[in-house]
């Protein structure tokens, strides 16, 4: 069901759309009037579910298989989408991974992280974002429908974190956003958003991983001024705003969507576990 027209008639590509914020973003783009939506992931079964949800929300949808570790896949993903949709107006680089998805959680410090884990996280979180922008750029430059790129960064790219590759990759995404904004100005805007802890399969797995749930909760959202996990739709709405013509004077921005985490240096004494 349509709830607004932020993305009216735009042709939109969303990476990492099989679950979490990527799924919500694809559905919100449809609710916000996007005409054609390309969704990509490595998880084919869950991508099917997203495709049904997007179609129910009134947009035409195309599933594209791409492993973001492969530059060839990324190029084919962009070209296949642009061929199907007749162009590309909005690139949402949403997909991202954490260090501990590829290794023992006890081996995710600067002293213990394996080189191949560093490389994998950097390939998916950073190099793939650059590659997707690179291949999308000619299509974005040709667009007459308010073209832009919106990247998923993180508060972990704004302050220190315990995950070396993740934190560094997200800092670099913020800088890549600025560099791409410079290179593609003035026609193509490039922005990113920095979520705090958001309720997705990624964060739920993290919350469930420890034995001391209260300690986990405190570490994840005890620093939110709004003391709860954020919701995927709260991030999806922000991402759609950044991509919309309503944000026509915003480029090179890193916008926190973080319940106020970056606005203070405190931790709540009590955190409810919901
Ligand atoms: N969840 C949070 O609290 C949080 C906080 C800050 C930033 N973020 C960022 O927001 C984005 C979305 O996070 P999420 O929590 O929805 O993540 P998620 O783990 O729930 O979903 C990520 C999606 O990316 C896909 N993916 C992973 N590797 C891939 C690859 N090689 N090729 C193609 N697809 C691949 C996964 O299959 C999955 O569908 C990420 O960039 C993440 O770093 C999340």
PDB file of C-alpha atoms and ligand atoms in Angstrom:
ATOM      1  CA  UNK A   1       0.000   0.000   0.000  1.00  0.00           C
ATOM      2  CA  UNK A   2       1.301   3.456  -0.945  1.00  0.00           C
ATOM      3  CA  UNK A   3       2.060   5.717   2.044  1.00  0.00           C
ATOM      4  CA  UNK A   4       3.781   8.608   0.245  1.00  0.00           C
ATOM      5  CA  UNK A   5       5.514   9.660  -2.939  1.00  0.00           C
ATOM      6  CA  UNK A   6       9.117  10.288  -1.843  1.00  0.00           C
ATOM      7  CA  UNK A   7      10.447   8.085  -4.648  1.00  0.00           C
ATOM      8  CA  UNK A   8       7.740   8.757  -7.230  1.00  0.00           C
ATOM      9  CA  UNK A   9       8.593   6.955 -10.478  1.00  0.00           C
ATOM     10  CA  UNK A  10      12.240   6.331  -9.540  1.00  0.00           C
ATOM     11  CA  UNK A  11      14.049   3.179 -10.659  1.00  0.00           C
ATOM     12  CA  UNK A  12      15.675   1.853  -7.521  1.00  0.00           C
ATOM     13  CA  UNK A  13      18.282  -0.837  -6.825  1.00  0.00           C
ATOM     14  CA  UNK A  14      18.716  -2.238  -3.286  1.00  0.00           C
ATOM     15  CA  UNK A  15      21.598  -4.527  -2.258  1.00  0.00           C
ATOM     16  CA  UNK A  16      21.306  -6.982   0.639  1.00  0.00           C
ATOM     17  CA  UNK A  17      17.516  -6.988   0.261  1.00  0.00           C
ATOM     18  CA  UNK A  18      16.785 -10.523   1.488  1.00  0.00           C
ATOM     19  CA  UNK A  19      16.259  -9.535   5.102  1.00  0.00           C
ATOM     20  CA  UNK A  20      16.666  -6.860   7.761  1.00  0.00           C
ATOM     21  CA  UNK A  21      16.901  -3.233   6.722  1.00  0.00           C
ATOM     22  CA  UNK A  22      17.418  -4.118   3.045  1.00  0.00           C
ATOM     23  CA  UNK A  23      14.060  -5.901   2.891  1.00  0.00           C
ATOM     24  CA  UNK A  24      12.349  -3.056   4.733  1.00  0.00           C
ATOM     25  CA  UNK A  25      14.020  -0.522   2.445  1.00  0.00           C
ATOM     26  CA  UNK A  26      12.800  -2.292  -0.701  1.00  0.00           C
ATOM     27  CA  UNK A  27       9.256  -2.443   0.672  1.00  0.00           C
ATOM     28  CA  UNK A  28       9.348   1.187   1.852  1.00  0.00           C
ATOM     29  CA  UNK A  29      10.613   2.269  -1.594  1.00  0.00           C
ATOM     30  CA  UNK A  30       7.551   0.591  -3.095  1.00  0.00           C
ATOM     31  CA  UNK A  31       5.261   2.265  -0.530  1.00  0.00           C
ATOM     32  CA  UNK A  32       6.921   5.580  -1.463  1.00  0.00           C
ATOM     33  CA  UNK A  33       6.016   5.259  -5.119  1.00  0.00           C
ATOM     34  CA  UNK A  34       9.171   3.828  -6.734  1.00  0.00           C
ATOM     35  CA  UNK A  35       8.224   2.485 -10.152  1.00  0.00           C
ATOM     36  CA  UNK A  36      10.720  -0.316 -10.594  1.00  0.00           C
ATOM     37  CA  UNK A  37      12.732  -1.943  -7.836  1.00  0.00           C
ATOM     38  CA  UNK A  38      15.690  -4.279  -8.258  1.00  0.00           C
ATOM     39  CA  UNK A  39      16.531  -6.402  -5.224  1.00  0.00           C
ATOM     40  CA  UNK A  40      19.766  -8.341  -4.876  1.00  0.00           C
ATOM     41  CA  UNK A  41      21.272 -10.762  -2.371  1.00  0.00           C
ATOM     42  CA  UNK A  42      22.979 -14.138  -2.092  1.00  0.00           C
ATOM     43  CA  UNK A  43      20.041 -15.593  -0.134  1.00  0.00           C
ATOM     44  CA  UNK A  44      17.650 -16.605  -2.921  1.00  0.00           C
ATOM     45  CA  UNK A  45      14.910 -18.062  -0.696  1.00  0.00           C
ATOM     46  CA  UNK A  46      14.544 -14.957   1.462  1.00  0.00           C
ATOM     47  CA  UNK A  47      14.851 -12.699  -1.587  1.00  0.00           C
ATOM     48  CA  UNK A  48      11.702 -14.412  -2.934  1.00  0.00           C
ATOM     49  CA  UNK A  49       9.865 -13.315   0.202  1.00  0.00           C
ATOM     50  CA  UNK A  50      11.053  -9.718  -0.263  1.00  0.00           C
ATOM     51  CA  UNK A  51       9.953  -9.814  -3.913  1.00  0.00           C
ATOM     52  CA  UNK A  52       6.418 -10.810  -2.871  1.00  0.00           C
ATOM     53  CA  UNK A  53       6.269  -8.045  -0.266  1.00  0.00           C
ATOM     54  CA  UNK A  54       7.474  -5.426  -2.765  1.00  0.00           C
ATOM     55  CA  UNK A  55       4.969  -6.576  -5.395  1.00  0.00           C
ATOM     56  CA  UNK A  56       2.160  -6.453  -2.794  1.00  0.00           C
ATOM     57  CA  UNK A  57       3.185  -2.852  -2.117  1.00  0.00           C
ATOM     58  CA  UNK A  58       2.564  -1.909  -5.737  1.00  0.00           C
ATOM     59  CA  UNK A  59       5.980  -1.736  -7.465  1.00  0.00           C
ATOM     60  CA  UNK A  60       7.369  -3.806 -10.288  1.00  0.00           C
ATOM     61  CA  UNK A  61      10.192  -5.915  -8.886  1.00  0.00           C
ATOM     62  CA  UNK A  62      13.151  -7.800 -10.351  1.00  0.00           C
ATOM     63  CA  UNK A  63      15.379 -10.207  -8.433  1.00  0.00           C
ATOM     64  CA  UNK A  64      19.069 -10.067  -9.309  1.00  0.00           C
ATOM     65  CA  UNK A  65      21.548 -12.569  -7.992  1.00  0.00           C
ATOM     66  CA  UNK A  66      24.853 -10.969  -6.999  1.00  0.00           C
ATOM     67  CA  UNK A  67      27.582 -11.988  -4.615  1.00  0.00           C
ATOM     68  CA  UNK A  68      29.085  -8.653  -3.608  1.00  0.00           C
ATOM     69  CA  UNK A  69      32.505 -10.289  -3.262  1.00  0.00           C
ATOM     70  CA  UNK A  70      32.564 -10.505  -7.068  1.00  0.00           C
ATOM     71  CA  UNK A  71      33.198  -7.385  -9.157  1.00  0.00           C
ATOM     72  CA  UNK A  72      31.801  -9.222 -12.186  1.00  0.00           C
ATOM     73  CA  UNK A  73      28.553  -9.952 -10.325  1.00  0.00           C
ATOM     74  CA  UNK A  74      28.248  -6.309  -9.310  1.00  0.00           C
ATOM     75  CA  UNK A  75      28.749  -5.056 -12.868  1.00  0.00           C
ATOM     76  CA  UNK A  76      26.204  -7.578 -14.224  1.00  0.00           C
ATOM     77  CA  UNK A  77      23.745  -6.694 -11.441  1.00  0.00           C
ATOM     78  CA  UNK A  78      23.840  -3.005 -12.362  1.00  0.00           C
ATOM     79  CA  UNK A  79      23.665  -3.602 -16.122  1.00  0.00           C
ATOM     80  CA  UNK A  80      20.850  -6.146 -15.851  1.00  0.00           C
ATOM     81  CA  UNK A  81      18.849  -3.790 -13.669  1.00  0.00           C
ATOM     82  CA  UNK A  82      19.384  -0.758 -15.898  1.00  0.00           C
ATOM     83  CA  UNK A  83      18.433  -2.832 -18.958  1.00  0.00           C
ATOM     84  CA  UNK A  84      15.222  -4.049 -17.335  1.00  0.00           C
ATOM     85  CA  UNK A  85      14.208  -0.725 -15.788  1.00  0.00           C
ATOM     86  CA  UNK A  86      15.347   1.490 -18.679  1.00  0.00           C
ATOM     87  CA  UNK A  87      17.804   3.302 -16.404  1.00  0.00           C
ATOM     88  CA  UNK A  88      18.798   3.727 -12.775  1.00  0.00           C
ATOM     89  CA  UNK A  89      17.902   6.654 -10.507  1.00  0.00           C
ATOM     90  CA  UNK A  90      18.651   5.454  -6.975  1.00  0.00           C
ATOM     91  CA  UNK A  91      21.332   3.056  -5.762  1.00  0.00           C
ATOM     92  CA  UNK A  92      20.892   1.875  -2.168  1.00  0.00           C
ATOM     93  CA  UNK A  93      24.147   0.203  -1.043  1.00  0.00           C
ATOM     94  CA  UNK A  94      22.604  -1.478   2.000  1.00  0.00           C
ATOM     95  CA  UNK A  95      24.381  -4.848   2.344  1.00  0.00           C
ATOM     96  CA  UNK A  96      26.939  -5.215   5.100  1.00  0.00           C
ATOM     97  CA  UNK A  97      28.547  -7.885   7.275  1.00  0.00           C
ATOM     98  CA  UNK A  98      30.200  -8.079  10.700  1.00  0.00           C
ATOM     99  CA  UNK A  99      33.645  -9.510  11.480  1.00  0.00           C
ATOM    100  CA  UNK A 100      32.257 -12.287  13.671  1.00  0.00           C
ATOM    101  CA  UNK A 101      30.089 -13.659  10.846  1.00  0.00           C
ATOM    102  CA  UNK A 102      33.276 -15.166   9.402  1.00  0.00           C
ATOM    103  CA  UNK A 103      35.199 -16.233  12.473  1.00  0.00           C
ATOM    104  CA  UNK A 104      35.095 -17.269  16.111  1.00  0.00           C
ATOM    105  CA  UNK A 105      33.671 -14.302  18.100  1.00  0.00           C
ATOM    106  CA  UNK A 106      36.737 -14.590  20.356  1.00  0.00           C
ATOM    107  CA  UNK A 107      38.985 -13.824  17.376  1.00  0.00           C
ATOM    108  CA  UNK A 108      37.657 -10.397  16.410  1.00  0.00           C
ATOM    109  CA  UNK A 109      40.218  -8.098  18.007  1.00  0.00           C
ATOM    110  CA  UNK A 110      43.010  -6.234  16.209  1.00  0.00           C
ATOM    111  CA  UNK A 111      45.471  -8.816  17.540  1.00  0.00           C
ATOM    112  CA  UNK A 112      43.445 -11.906  16.680  1.00  0.00           C
ATOM    113  CA  UNK A 113      41.493 -11.158  13.505  1.00  0.00           C
ATOM    114  CA  UNK A 114      42.516 -13.366  10.564  1.00  0.00           C
ATOM    115  CA  UNK A 115      43.662 -11.627   7.394  1.00  0.00           C
ATOM    116  CA  UNK A 116      41.018 -13.369   5.267  1.00  0.00           C
ATOM    117  CA  UNK A 117      38.255 -12.099   7.576  1.00  0.00           C
ATOM    118  CA  UNK A 118      39.557  -8.531   7.250  1.00  0.00           C
ATOM    119  CA  UNK A 119      39.628  -8.941   3.444  1.00  0.00           C
ATOM    120  CA  UNK A 120      36.114 -10.419   3.244  1.00  0.00           C
ATOM    121  CA  UNK A 121      34.550  -7.698   5.378  1.00  0.00           C
ATOM    122  CA  UNK A 122      36.365  -4.991   3.417  1.00  0.00           C
ATOM    123  CA  UNK A 123      35.320  -6.572   0.093  1.00  0.00           C
ATOM    124  CA  UNK A 124      31.613  -6.636   0.989  1.00  0.00           C
ATOM    125  CA  UNK A 125      31.305  -3.480   3.106  1.00  0.00           C
ATOM    126  CA  UNK A 126      33.637  -1.173   1.188  1.00  0.00           C
ATOM    127  CA  UNK A 127      34.956  -2.383  -2.162  1.00  0.00           C
ATOM    128  CA  UNK A 128      31.503  -3.524  -3.294  1.00  0.00           C
ATOM    129  CA  UNK A 129      30.059  -0.097  -2.453  1.00  0.00           C
ATOM    130  CA  UNK A 130      32.750   1.569  -4.558  1.00  0.00           C
ATOM    131  CA  UNK A 131      32.258  -0.922  -7.427  1.00  0.00           C
ATOM    132  CA  UNK A 132      28.485  -0.501  -7.435  1.00  0.00           C
ATOM    133  CA  UNK A 133      28.859   3.305  -7.538  1.00  0.00           C
ATOM    134  CA  UNK A 134      31.453   2.977 -10.312  1.00  0.00           C
ATOM    135  CA  UNK A 135      29.217   0.821 -12.528  1.00  0.00           C
ATOM    136  CA  UNK A 136      26.066   2.772 -11.663  1.00  0.00           C
ATOM    137  CA  UNK A 137      27.643   6.178 -12.340  1.00  0.00           C
ATOM    138  CA  UNK A 138      27.020   6.339 -16.119  1.00  0.00           C
ATOM    139  CA  UNK A 139      23.361   5.438 -15.579  1.00  0.00           C
ATOM    140  CA  UNK A 140      22.981   7.902 -12.711  1.00  0.00           C
ATOM    141  CA  UNK A 141      24.587  10.677 -14.765  1.00  0.00           C
ATOM    142  CA  UNK A 142      22.085   9.944 -17.563  1.00  0.00           C
ATOM    143  CA  UNK A 143      19.068  10.008 -15.231  1.00  0.00           C
ATOM    144  CA  UNK A 144      16.636  12.918 -15.319  1.00  0.00           C
ATOM    145  CA  UNK A 145      14.749  11.645 -12.252  1.00  0.00           C
ATOM    146  CA  UNK A 146      16.780  13.106  -9.373  1.00  0.00           C
ATOM    147  CA  UNK A 147      19.615  10.558  -9.271  1.00  0.00           C
ATOM    148  CA  UNK A 148      21.394   9.686  -6.046  1.00  0.00           C
ATOM    149  CA  UNK A 149      23.333   7.050  -4.128  1.00  0.00           C
ATOM    150  CA  UNK A 150      22.494   6.232  -0.511  1.00  0.00           C
ATOM    151  CA  UNK A 151      24.985   4.110   1.433  1.00  0.00           C
ATOM    152  CA  UNK A 152      24.536   2.258   4.742  1.00  0.00           C
ATOM    153  CA  UNK A 153      27.326   3.314   7.092  1.00  0.00           C
ATOM    154  CA  UNK A 154      27.051   2.932  10.898  1.00  0.00           C
ATOM    155  CA  UNK A 155      27.732   4.685  14.189  1.00  0.00           C
ATOM    156  CA  UNK A 156      30.588   2.133  14.260  1.00  0.00           C
ATOM    157  CA  UNK A 157      32.151   4.295  11.556  1.00  0.00           C
ATOM    158  CA  UNK A 158      31.859   7.434  13.695  1.00  0.00           C
ATOM    159  CA  UNK A 159      33.314   6.181  16.997  1.00  0.00           C
ATOM    160  CA  UNK A 160      35.545   3.347  18.129  1.00  0.00           C
ATOM    161  CA  UNK A 161      34.096  -0.172  18.129  1.00  0.00           C
ATOM    162  CA  UNK A 162      35.308  -3.635  19.082  1.00  0.00           C
ATOM    163  CA  UNK A 163      35.097  -4.937  15.483  1.00  0.00           C
ATOM    164  CA  UNK A 164      38.206  -3.798  13.592  1.00  0.00           C
ATOM    165  CA  UNK A 165      37.272  -4.565   9.989  1.00  0.00           C
ATOM    166  CA  UNK A 166      33.629  -3.540  10.417  1.00  0.00           C
ATOM    167  CA  UNK A 167      34.452  -0.243  12.111  1.00  0.00           C
ATOM    168  CA  UNK A 168      37.159   0.692   9.614  1.00  0.00           C
ATOM    169  CA  UNK A 169      34.999  -0.314   6.647  1.00  0.00           C
ATOM    170  CA  UNK A 170      32.107   1.855   7.856  1.00  0.00           C
ATOM    171  CA  UNK A 171      34.405   4.849   8.469  1.00  0.00           C
ATOM    172  CA  UNK A 172      35.659   4.363   4.939  1.00  0.00           C
ATOM    173  CA  UNK A 173      32.098   4.210   3.587  1.00  0.00           C
ATOM    174  CA  UNK A 174      31.510   7.648   5.115  1.00  0.00           C
ATOM    175  CA  UNK A 175      34.618   8.992   3.373  1.00  0.00           C
ATOM    176  CA  UNK A 176      33.753   7.186   0.126  1.00  0.00           C
ATOM    177  CA  UNK A 177      30.347   8.889   0.314  1.00  0.00           C
ATOM    178  CA  UNK A 178      32.029  12.294   0.477  1.00  0.00           C
ATOM    179  CA  UNK A 179      34.514  11.476  -2.294  1.00  0.00           C
ATOM    180  CA  UNK A 180      31.762  10.150  -4.578  1.00  0.00           C
ATOM    181  CA  UNK A 181      29.653  13.226  -3.762  1.00  0.00           C
ATOM    182  CA  UNK A 182      32.552  15.385  -4.972  1.00  0.00           C
ATOM    183  CA  UNK A 183      33.167  13.321  -8.101  1.00  0.00           C
ATOM    184  CA  UNK A 184      29.520  13.033  -9.153  1.00  0.00           C
ATOM    185  CA  UNK A 185      28.419  16.590  -8.286  1.00  0.00           C
ATOM    186  CA  UNK A 186      26.322  18.411  -9.139  1.00  0.00           C
ATOM    187  CA  UNK A 187      23.978  16.073 -10.986  1.00  0.00           C
ATOM    188  CA  UNK A 188      24.186  12.994  -8.743  1.00  0.00           C
ATOM    189  CA  UNK A 189      23.856  13.349  -4.948  1.00  0.00           C
ATOM    190  CA  UNK A 190      25.627  10.839  -2.675  1.00  0.00           C
ATOM    191  CA  UNK A 191      24.752  10.452   1.013  1.00  0.00           C
ATOM    192  CA  UNK A 192      24.940   7.876   3.765  1.00  0.00           C
ATOM    193  CA  UNK A 193      23.179   7.171   7.037  1.00  0.00           C
ATOM    194  CA  UNK A 194      24.650   5.835  10.266  1.00  0.00           C
ATOM    195  CA  UNK A 195      22.268   3.549  12.162  1.00  0.00           C
ATOM    196  CA  UNK A 196      22.617   2.842  15.862  1.00  0.00           C
ATOM    197  CA  UNK A 197      21.496  -0.636  16.942  1.00  0.00           C
ATOM    198  CA  UNK A 198      18.484  -1.649  14.846  1.00  0.00           C
ATOM    199  CA  UNK A 199      16.254  -4.703  15.336  1.00  0.00           C
ATOM    200  CA  UNK A 200      17.301  -6.994  12.446  1.00  0.00           C
ATOM    201  CA  UNK A 201      18.536 -10.598  12.158  1.00  0.00           C
ATOM    202  CA  UNK A 202      22.087  -9.159  12.403  1.00  0.00           C
ATOM    203  CA  UNK A 203      21.485  -7.439  15.750  1.00  0.00           C
ATOM    204  CA  UNK A 204      19.217 -10.162  17.135  1.00  0.00           C
ATOM    205  CA  UNK A 205      21.947 -12.750  16.556  1.00  0.00           C
ATOM    206  CA  UNK A 206      24.382 -10.430  18.323  1.00  0.00           C
ATOM    207  CA  UNK A 207      21.971  -9.925  21.249  1.00  0.00           C
ATOM    208  CA  UNK A 208      21.390 -13.677  21.580  1.00  0.00           C
ATOM    209  CA  UNK A 209      25.096 -14.551  21.404  1.00  0.00           C
ATOM    210  CA  UNK A 210      26.013 -13.759  25.023  1.00  0.00           C
ATOM    211  CA  UNK A 211      24.937 -15.420  28.265  1.00  0.00           C
ATOM    212  CA  UNK A 212      24.507 -12.075  30.065  1.00  0.00           C
ATOM    213  CA  UNK A 213      21.608 -10.588  28.095  1.00  0.00           C
ATOM    214  CA  UNK A 214      21.471  -7.390  30.161  1.00  0.00           C
ATOM    215  CA  UNK A 215      25.145  -6.714  29.477  1.00  0.00           C
ATOM    216  CA  UNK A 216      24.541  -7.272  25.759  1.00  0.00           C
ATOM    217  CA  UNK A 217      21.506  -4.984  25.781  1.00  0.00           C
ATOM    218  CA  UNK A 218      23.469  -2.278  27.619  1.00  0.00           C
ATOM    219  CA  UNK A 219      26.292  -2.519  25.118  1.00  0.00           C
ATOM    220  CA  UNK A 220      23.894  -2.346  22.164  1.00  0.00           C
ATOM    221  CA  UNK A 221      21.325   0.275  23.137  1.00  0.00           C
ATOM    222  CA  UNK A 222      22.161   1.421  26.647  1.00  0.00           C
ATOM    223  CA  UNK A 223      23.729   4.414  24.924  1.00  0.00           C
ATOM    224  CA  UNK A 224      20.617   5.316  22.918  1.00  0.00           C
ATOM    225  CA  UNK A 225      18.902   8.428  24.323  1.00  0.00           C
ATOM    226  CA  UNK A 226      15.738   6.726  23.064  1.00  0.00           C
ATOM    227  CA  UNK A 227      16.370   3.533  25.079  1.00  0.00           C
ATOM    228  CA  UNK A 228      15.410   0.780  22.672  1.00  0.00           C
ATOM    229  CA  UNK A 229      16.559  -0.852  19.465  1.00  0.00           C
ATOM    230  CA  UNK A 230      15.659   1.157  16.367  1.00  0.00           C
ATOM    231  CA  UNK A 231      13.209  -0.326  13.885  1.00  0.00           C
ATOM    232  CA  UNK A 232      14.133  -1.147  10.279  1.00  0.00           C
ATOM    233  CA  UNK A 233      11.292   1.045   9.025  1.00  0.00           C
ATOM    234  CA  UNK A 234      12.745   4.047  10.905  1.00  0.00           C
ATOM    235  CA  UNK A 235      15.971   3.615   8.947  1.00  0.00           C
ATOM    236  CA  UNK A 236      14.192   2.821   5.676  1.00  0.00           C
ATOM    237  CA  UNK A 237      12.202   6.073   5.874  1.00  0.00           C
ATOM    238  CA  UNK A 238      15.422   8.034   6.428  1.00  0.00           C
ATOM    239  CA  UNK A 239      17.128   6.322   3.488  1.00  0.00           C
ATOM    240  CA  UNK A 240      14.127   7.042   1.230  1.00  0.00           C
ATOM    241  CA  UNK A 241      14.162  10.690   2.337  1.00  0.00           C
ATOM    242  CA  UNK A 242      17.872  10.992   1.448  1.00  0.00           C
ATOM    243  CA  UNK A 243      17.127   9.516  -1.991  1.00  0.00           C
ATOM    244  CA  UNK A 244      14.133  11.751  -2.565  1.00  0.00           C
ATOM    245  CA  UNK A 245      13.881  15.156  -4.223  1.00  0.00           C
ATOM    246  CA  UNK A 246      12.922  16.481  -0.750  1.00  0.00           C
ATOM    247  CA  UNK A 247      16.660  16.168   0.038  1.00  0.00           C
ATOM    248  CA  UNK A 248      17.707  18.036  -3.114  1.00  0.00           C
ATOM    249  CA  UNK A 249      20.325  20.213  -1.316  1.00  0.00           C
ATOM    250  CA  UNK A 250      21.886  17.334   0.663  1.00  0.00           C
ATOM    251  CA  UNK A 251      25.004  15.654  -0.638  1.00  0.00           C
ATOM    252  CA  UNK A 252      28.093  14.224   1.071  1.00  0.00           C
ATOM    253  CA  UNK A 253      26.141  13.851   4.329  1.00  0.00           C
ATOM    254  CA  UNK A 254      26.541  11.124   7.002  1.00  0.00           C
ATOM    255  CA  UNK A 255      23.225  11.224   8.856  1.00  0.00           C
ATOM    256  CA  UNK A 256      22.956   9.388  12.197  1.00  0.00           C
ATOM    257  CA  UNK A 257      19.746   7.357  12.687  1.00  0.00           C
ATOM    258  CA  UNK A 258      20.797   6.298  16.115  1.00  0.00           C
ATOM    259  CA  UNK A 259      18.339   7.232  18.856  1.00  0.00           C
ATOM    260  CA  UNK A 260      20.799   9.918  19.946  1.00  0.00           C
ATOM    261  CA  UNK A 261      23.805   7.676  20.611  1.00  0.00           C
ATOM    262  CA  UNK A 262      26.261  10.096  19.032  1.00  0.00           C
ATOM    263  CA  UNK A 263      24.754  13.114  20.843  1.00  0.00           C
ATOM    264  CA  UNK A 264      26.030  12.280  24.337  1.00  0.00           C
ATOM    265  CA  UNK A 265      28.630  10.204  26.200  1.00  0.00           C
ATOM    266  CA  UNK A 266      26.305   8.460  28.673  1.00  0.00           C
ATOM    267  CA  UNK A 267      24.921   4.990  29.355  1.00  0.00           C
ATOM    268  CA  UNK A 268      21.503   4.408  30.914  1.00  0.00           C
ATOM    269  CA  UNK A 269      21.608   2.742  34.361  1.00  0.00           C
ATOM    270  CA  UNK A 270      18.742   0.448  33.544  1.00  0.00           C
ATOM    271  CA  UNK A 271      17.919  -1.004  30.167  1.00  0.00           C
ATOM    272  CA  UNK A 272      14.730  -2.969  29.657  1.00  0.00           C
ATOM    273  CA  UNK A 273      15.107  -6.179  27.700  1.00  0.00           C
ATOM    274  CA  UNK A 274      12.058  -6.427  25.434  1.00  0.00           C
TER     275      UNK A 274
HETATM  276  N1  LIG B   1      21.447  -3.923  12.394  1.00  0.00           N
HETATM  277  C1  LIG B   1      22.096  -2.908  12.935  1.00  0.00           C
HETATM  278  O1  LIG B   1      21.963  -2.653  14.140  1.00  0.00           O
HETATM  279  C2  LIG B   1      22.992  -2.038  12.083  1.00  0.00           C
HETATM  280  C3  LIG B   1      23.575  -0.913  12.688  1.00  0.00           C
HETATM  281  C4  LIG B   1      24.376  -0.064  11.917  1.00  0.00           C
HETATM  282  C5  LIG B   1      24.567  -0.337  10.565  1.00  0.00           C
HETATM  283  N2  LIG B   1      24.002  -1.441  10.011  1.00  0.00           N
HETATM  284  C6  LIG B   1      24.240  -1.648   8.571  1.00  0.00           C
HETATM  285  O2  LIG B   1      23.000  -1.647   7.879  1.00  0.00           O
HETATM  286  C7  LIG B   1      23.043  -2.561   6.765  1.00  0.00           C
HETATM  287  C8  LIG B   1      21.939  -3.598   6.902  1.00  0.00           C
HETATM  288  O3  LIG B   1      22.079  -4.284   8.150  1.00  0.00           O
HETATM  289  P1  LIG B   1      21.095  -5.454   8.623  1.00  0.00           P
HETATM  290  O4  LIG B   1      21.147  -5.469  10.099  1.00  0.00           O
HETATM  291  O5  LIG B   1      19.791  -5.346   7.920  1.00  0.00           O
HETATM  292  O6  LIG B   1      21.902  -6.725   8.068  1.00  0.00           O
HETATM  293  P2  LIG B   1      21.443  -8.249   7.872  1.00  0.00           P
HETATM  294  O7  LIG B   1      22.597  -9.104   8.241  1.00  0.00           O
HETATM  295  O8  LIG B   1      20.142  -8.504   8.572  1.00  0.00           O
HETATM  296  O9  LIG B   1      21.215  -8.305   6.293  1.00  0.00           O
HETATM  297  C9  LIG B   1      22.303  -8.126   5.406  1.00  0.00           C
HETATM  298  C10 LIG B   1      21.958  -8.722   4.050  1.00  0.00           C
HETATM  299  O10 LIG B   1      23.145  -8.649   3.239  1.00  0.00           O
HETATM  300  C11 LIG B   1      23.266  -9.869   2.533  1.00  0.00           C
HETATM  301  N3  LIG B   1      24.653 -10.168   2.172  1.00  0.00           N
HETATM  302  C12 LIG B   1      25.664 -10.511   3.018  1.00  0.00           C
HETATM  303  N4  LIG B   1      26.763 -10.808   2.317  1.00  0.00           N
HETATM  304  C13 LIG B   1      26.455 -10.642   1.008  1.00  0.00           C
HETATM  305  C14 LIG B   1      27.177 -10.800  -0.211  1.00  0.00           C
HETATM  306  N5  LIG B   1      28.450 -11.242  -0.227  1.00  0.00           N
HETATM  307  N6  LIG B   1      26.548 -10.534  -1.373  1.00  0.00           N
HETATM  308  C15 LIG B   1      25.241 -10.138  -1.375  1.00  0.00           C
HETATM  309  N7  LIG B   1      24.505  -9.979  -0.269  1.00  0.00           N
HETATM  310  C16 LIG B   1      25.112 -10.234   0.912  1.00  0.00           C
HETATM  311  C17 LIG B   1      22.729 -10.921   3.503  1.00  0.00           C
HETATM  312  O11 LIG B   1      22.370 -12.131   2.835  1.00  0.00           O
HETATM  313  C18 LIG B   1      21.550 -10.196   4.132  1.00  0.00           C
HETATM  314  O12 LIG B   1      20.348 -10.402   3.420  1.00  0.00           O
HETATM  315  C19 LIG B   1      24.455  -3.167   6.807  1.00  0.00           C
HETATM  316  O13 LIG B   1      25.310  -2.440   5.958  1.00  0.00           O
HETATM  317  C20 LIG B   1      24.885  -2.979   8.256  1.00  0.00           C
HETATM  318  O14 LIG B   1      26.279  -2.935   8.390  1.00  0.00           O
HETATM  319  C21 LIG B   1      23.231  -2.303  10.739  1.00  0.00           C
END
